Amino acid sequence: MAIGLKSRIIYRVKEKETNEENYWAGEYKLLMKAKSIPSPFGSPNMIDTSTLEDLVETQEQGRRSAGSMEVQGAFEKQYKDELANNEGKKLDICILYGTDGKGSEGILGFIGTESFSPDEATEEQLTGTATIAVSTVPRWIEKDYDVTVVEDENGYPTSITLKAKASN
């Protein structure tokens, strides 16, 4: 069982058409130093399939609802300024799940928008929340891309790149 330490949300301003080859390849930035990463998947709608002949209600799974994510993280000027600048823009967003900061357990990609707001200021750590609206169906993309991360002396990413894997 993996733990989530060093799982990350990365993004770039949408720059390609979604039908382009190697769509997710390119340079990304860390969204923020997240405290946790909620799922971008909404709950599935349940469709009532009961008839007058059924003794109990029956259901089938329908479409998932559109997801939104409330990501709380450290309030730092560098991330706040970037998020404020990109508010409302279409973003390519990837979640790197795993313990290595590179998506060792999985990489999920989707298109969305974000907005940032500060949380309550207290004597504890100052935090903010990025609200991400998920606009496309999240897709697992780790089989097609490798991630390279350059980190500073504290282990924080300074450069994140997704590169298409070589065809076999």
Short mmCIF file of C-alpha atoms in Angstrom, two decimals:
data_model
loop_
_atom_site.label_atom_id
_atom_site.label_comp_id
_atom_site.label_asym_id
_atom_site.label_seq_id
_atom_site.Cartn_x
_atom_site.Cartn_y
_atom_site.Cartn_z
CA MET A 1 0.00 0.00 0.00
CA ALA A 2 1.37 3.39 -0.99
CA ILE A 3 1.16 6.56 1.02
CA GLY A 4 0.45 9.95 -0.50
CA LEU A 5 3.51 11.83 0.74
CA LYS A 6 4.94 13.77 -2.23
CA SER A 7 1.77 13.43 -4.30
CA ARG A 8 1.45 16.69 -6.21
CA ILE A 9 -0.92 18.71 -8.38
CA ILE A 10 0.81 20.29 -11.35
CA TYR A 11 -0.56 22.52 -14.10
CA ARG A 12 0.14 24.64 -17.15
CA VAL A 13 -2.03 27.11 -19.01
CA LYS A 14 -3.74 25.15 -21.82
CA GLU A 15 -1.66 25.65 -24.95
CA LYS A 16 -2.57 22.79 -27.29
CA GLU A 17 -5.61 21.32 -28.96
CA THR A 18 -6.71 18.16 -27.15
CA ASN A 19 -6.41 16.02 -30.28
CA GLU A 20 -2.69 16.75 -30.69
CA GLU A 21 -0.27 13.87 -30.34
CA ASN A 22 1.46 13.71 -26.95
CA TYR A 23 -1.00 16.29 -25.63
CA TRP A 24 0.20 16.13 -22.00
CA ALA A 25 3.93 16.48 -22.82
CA GLY A 26 5.55 19.71 -21.70
CA GLU A 27 6.57 21.92 -18.78
CA TYR A 28 4.38 22.22 -15.68
CA LYS A 29 4.36 24.14 -12.40
CA LEU A 30 3.38 23.07 -8.91
CA LEU A 31 -0.14 24.31 -8.17
CA MET A 32 0.65 24.81 -4.47
CA LYS A 33 2.14 22.87 -1.57
CA ALA A 34 -1.07 20.94 -0.92
CA LYS A 35 -2.09 19.61 2.49
CA SER A 36 -4.28 16.98 0.81
CA ILE A 37 -5.56 16.19 -2.68
CA PRO A 38 -9.25 15.43 -3.06
CA SER A 39 -10.48 13.20 -5.86
CA PRO A 40 -11.35 14.90 -9.15
CA PHE A 41 -14.02 12.25 -9.77
CA GLY A 42 -17.60 13.12 -8.83
CA SER A 43 -20.05 10.55 -7.52
CA PRO A 44 -21.96 8.47 -10.07
CA ASN A 45 -25.64 9.27 -10.53
CA MET A 46 -27.88 6.33 -9.74
CA ILE A 47 -30.75 5.58 -12.14
CA ASP A 48 -33.90 4.01 -10.71
CA THR A 49 -34.67 0.87 -12.72
CA SER A 50 -37.47 -0.41 -10.47
CA THR A 51 -40.70 -1.71 -11.91
CA LEU A 52 -44.00 -2.50 -10.25
CA GLU A 53 -42.91 -6.16 -10.22
CA ASP A 54 -39.79 -5.54 -8.07
CA LEU A 55 -40.06 -6.14 -4.33
CA VAL A 56 -37.17 -3.73 -3.71
CA GLU A 57 -35.91 -0.66 -5.53
CA THR A 58 -33.27 -1.46 -8.11
CA GLN A 59 -30.69 0.91 -9.51
CA GLU A 60 -28.02 1.09 -12.16
CA GLN A 61 -25.01 3.35 -12.19
CA GLY A 62 -25.36 6.34 -14.51
CA ARG A 63 -22.94 9.10 -15.43
CA ARG A 64 -20.60 10.61 -12.88
CA SER A 65 -21.33 14.12 -11.77
CA ALA A 66 -18.80 16.80 -12.66
CA GLY A 67 -16.18 17.00 -9.95
CA SER A 68 -14.74 19.98 -8.20
CA MET A 69 -11.81 19.96 -5.84
CA GLU A 70 -11.11 22.13 -2.82
CA VAL A 71 -7.32 21.96 -2.41
CA GLN A 72 -6.00 23.50 0.79
CA GLY A 73 -2.33 24.35 0.93
CA ALA A 74 0.31 26.65 2.29
CA PHE A 75 -0.41 30.32 1.52
CA GLU A 76 2.78 31.48 -0.15
CA LYS A 77 3.06 34.62 -2.26
CA GLN A 78 4.72 32.85 -5.19
CA TYR A 79 1.84 30.36 -5.57
CA LYS A 80 -0.89 32.89 -4.69
CA ASP A 81 0.31 35.31 -7.39
CA GLU A 82 0.41 32.57 -10.05
CA LEU A 83 -3.03 31.24 -9.08
CA ALA A 84 -4.54 34.74 -9.07
CA ASN A 85 -3.02 35.41 -12.51
CA ASN A 86 -4.41 32.16 -13.96
CA GLU A 87 -7.85 32.37 -12.38
CA GLY A 88 -10.54 31.41 -14.87
CA LYS A 89 -8.08 30.30 -17.57
CA LYS A 90 -8.28 26.78 -19.00
CA LEU A 91 -5.52 24.72 -17.40
CA ASP A 92 -4.02 21.32 -18.13
CA ILE A 93 -3.91 19.73 -14.68
CA CYS A 94 -2.15 16.53 -13.65
CA ILE A 95 -2.14 14.81 -10.30
CA LEU A 96 1.05 12.87 -9.57
CA TYR A 97 0.10 10.12 -7.10
CA GLY A 98 2.86 8.35 -5.18
CA THR A 99 5.79 8.88 -2.87
CA ASP A 100 8.44 10.08 -5.32
CA GLY A 101 6.79 13.31 -6.53
CA LYS A 102 6.75 11.86 -10.08
CA GLY A 103 3.53 9.84 -10.12
CA SER A 104 5.03 6.45 -9.26
CA GLU A 105 1.54 5.10 -8.43
CA GLY A 106 -0.40 6.93 -11.14
CA ILE A 107 -0.78 10.13 -13.14
CA LEU A 108 -4.22 11.57 -13.72
CA GLY A 109 -4.73 14.29 -16.36
CA PHE A 110 -7.71 16.57 -17.01
CA ILE A 111 -8.58 20.11 -18.10
CA GLY A 112 -10.07 22.54 -15.61
CA THR A 113 -10.11 26.03 -14.17
CA GLU A 114 -9.11 27.28 -10.74
CA SER A 115 -9.78 30.11 -8.35
CA PHE A 116 -7.85 30.88 -5.18
CA SER A 117 -8.95 32.35 -1.87
CA PRO A 118 -7.17 32.81 1.45
CA ASP A 119 -8.39 30.82 4.43
CA GLU A 120 -8.91 32.29 7.87
CA ALA A 121 -5.76 33.89 9.27
CA THR A 122 -4.90 32.40 12.68
CA GLU A 123 -1.82 31.94 14.86
CA GLU A 124 -1.23 28.66 13.00
CA GLN A 125 0.08 28.21 9.46
CA LEU A 126 -1.49 30.59 6.95
CA THR A 127 -3.34 28.57 4.31
CA GLY A 128 -5.35 29.16 1.17
CA THR A 129 -7.72 27.09 -0.93
CA ALA A 130 -7.59 26.54 -4.68
CA THR A 131 -10.98 25.50 -6.00
CA ILE A 132 -10.57 23.46 -9.17
CA ALA A 133 -13.51 22.95 -11.53
CA VAL A 134 -12.96 19.75 -13.50
CA SER A 135 -14.00 20.35 -17.14
CA THR A 136 -13.07 17.05 -18.80
CA VAL A 137 -13.12 13.42 -17.78
CA PRO A 138 -9.94 12.67 -15.79
CA ARG A 139 -7.77 10.05 -17.56
CA TRP A 140 -4.95 7.88 -16.27
CA ILE A 141 -1.93 8.77 -18.42
CA GLU A 142 1.08 7.20 -16.66
CA LYS A 143 1.49 4.48 -19.31
CA ASP A 144 2.19 7.15 -21.93
CA TYR A 145 4.35 9.69 -20.05
CA ASP A 146 7.46 9.90 -17.90
CA VAL A 147 7.90 12.68 -15.35
CA THR A 148 11.15 14.50 -14.63
CA VAL A 149 11.32 16.67 -11.52
CA VAL A 150 14.19 18.95 -10.52
CA GLU A 151 14.03 19.80 -6.81
CA ASP A 152 15.76 22.41 -4.68
CA GLU A 153 17.79 21.59 -1.56
CA ASN A 154 14.55 21.30 0.46
CA GLY A 155 12.93 18.82 -1.93
CA TYR A 156 10.51 21.32 -3.48
CA PRO A 157 10.11 21.15 -7.27
CA THR A 158 11.69 23.88 -9.36
CA SER A 159 10.98 22.20 -12.72
CA ILE A 160 8.46 19.51 -13.71
CA THR A 161 8.37 18.00 -17.20
CA LEU A 162 6.14 15.33 -18.74
CA LYS A 163 7.68 13.57 -21.72
CA ALA A 164 6.02 11.02 -23.99
CA LYS A 165 7.41 7.51 -23.52
CA ALA A 166 9.24 6.04 -26.49
CA SER A 167 7.12 3.67 -28.61
CA ASN A 168 8.14 0.03 -28.51
#
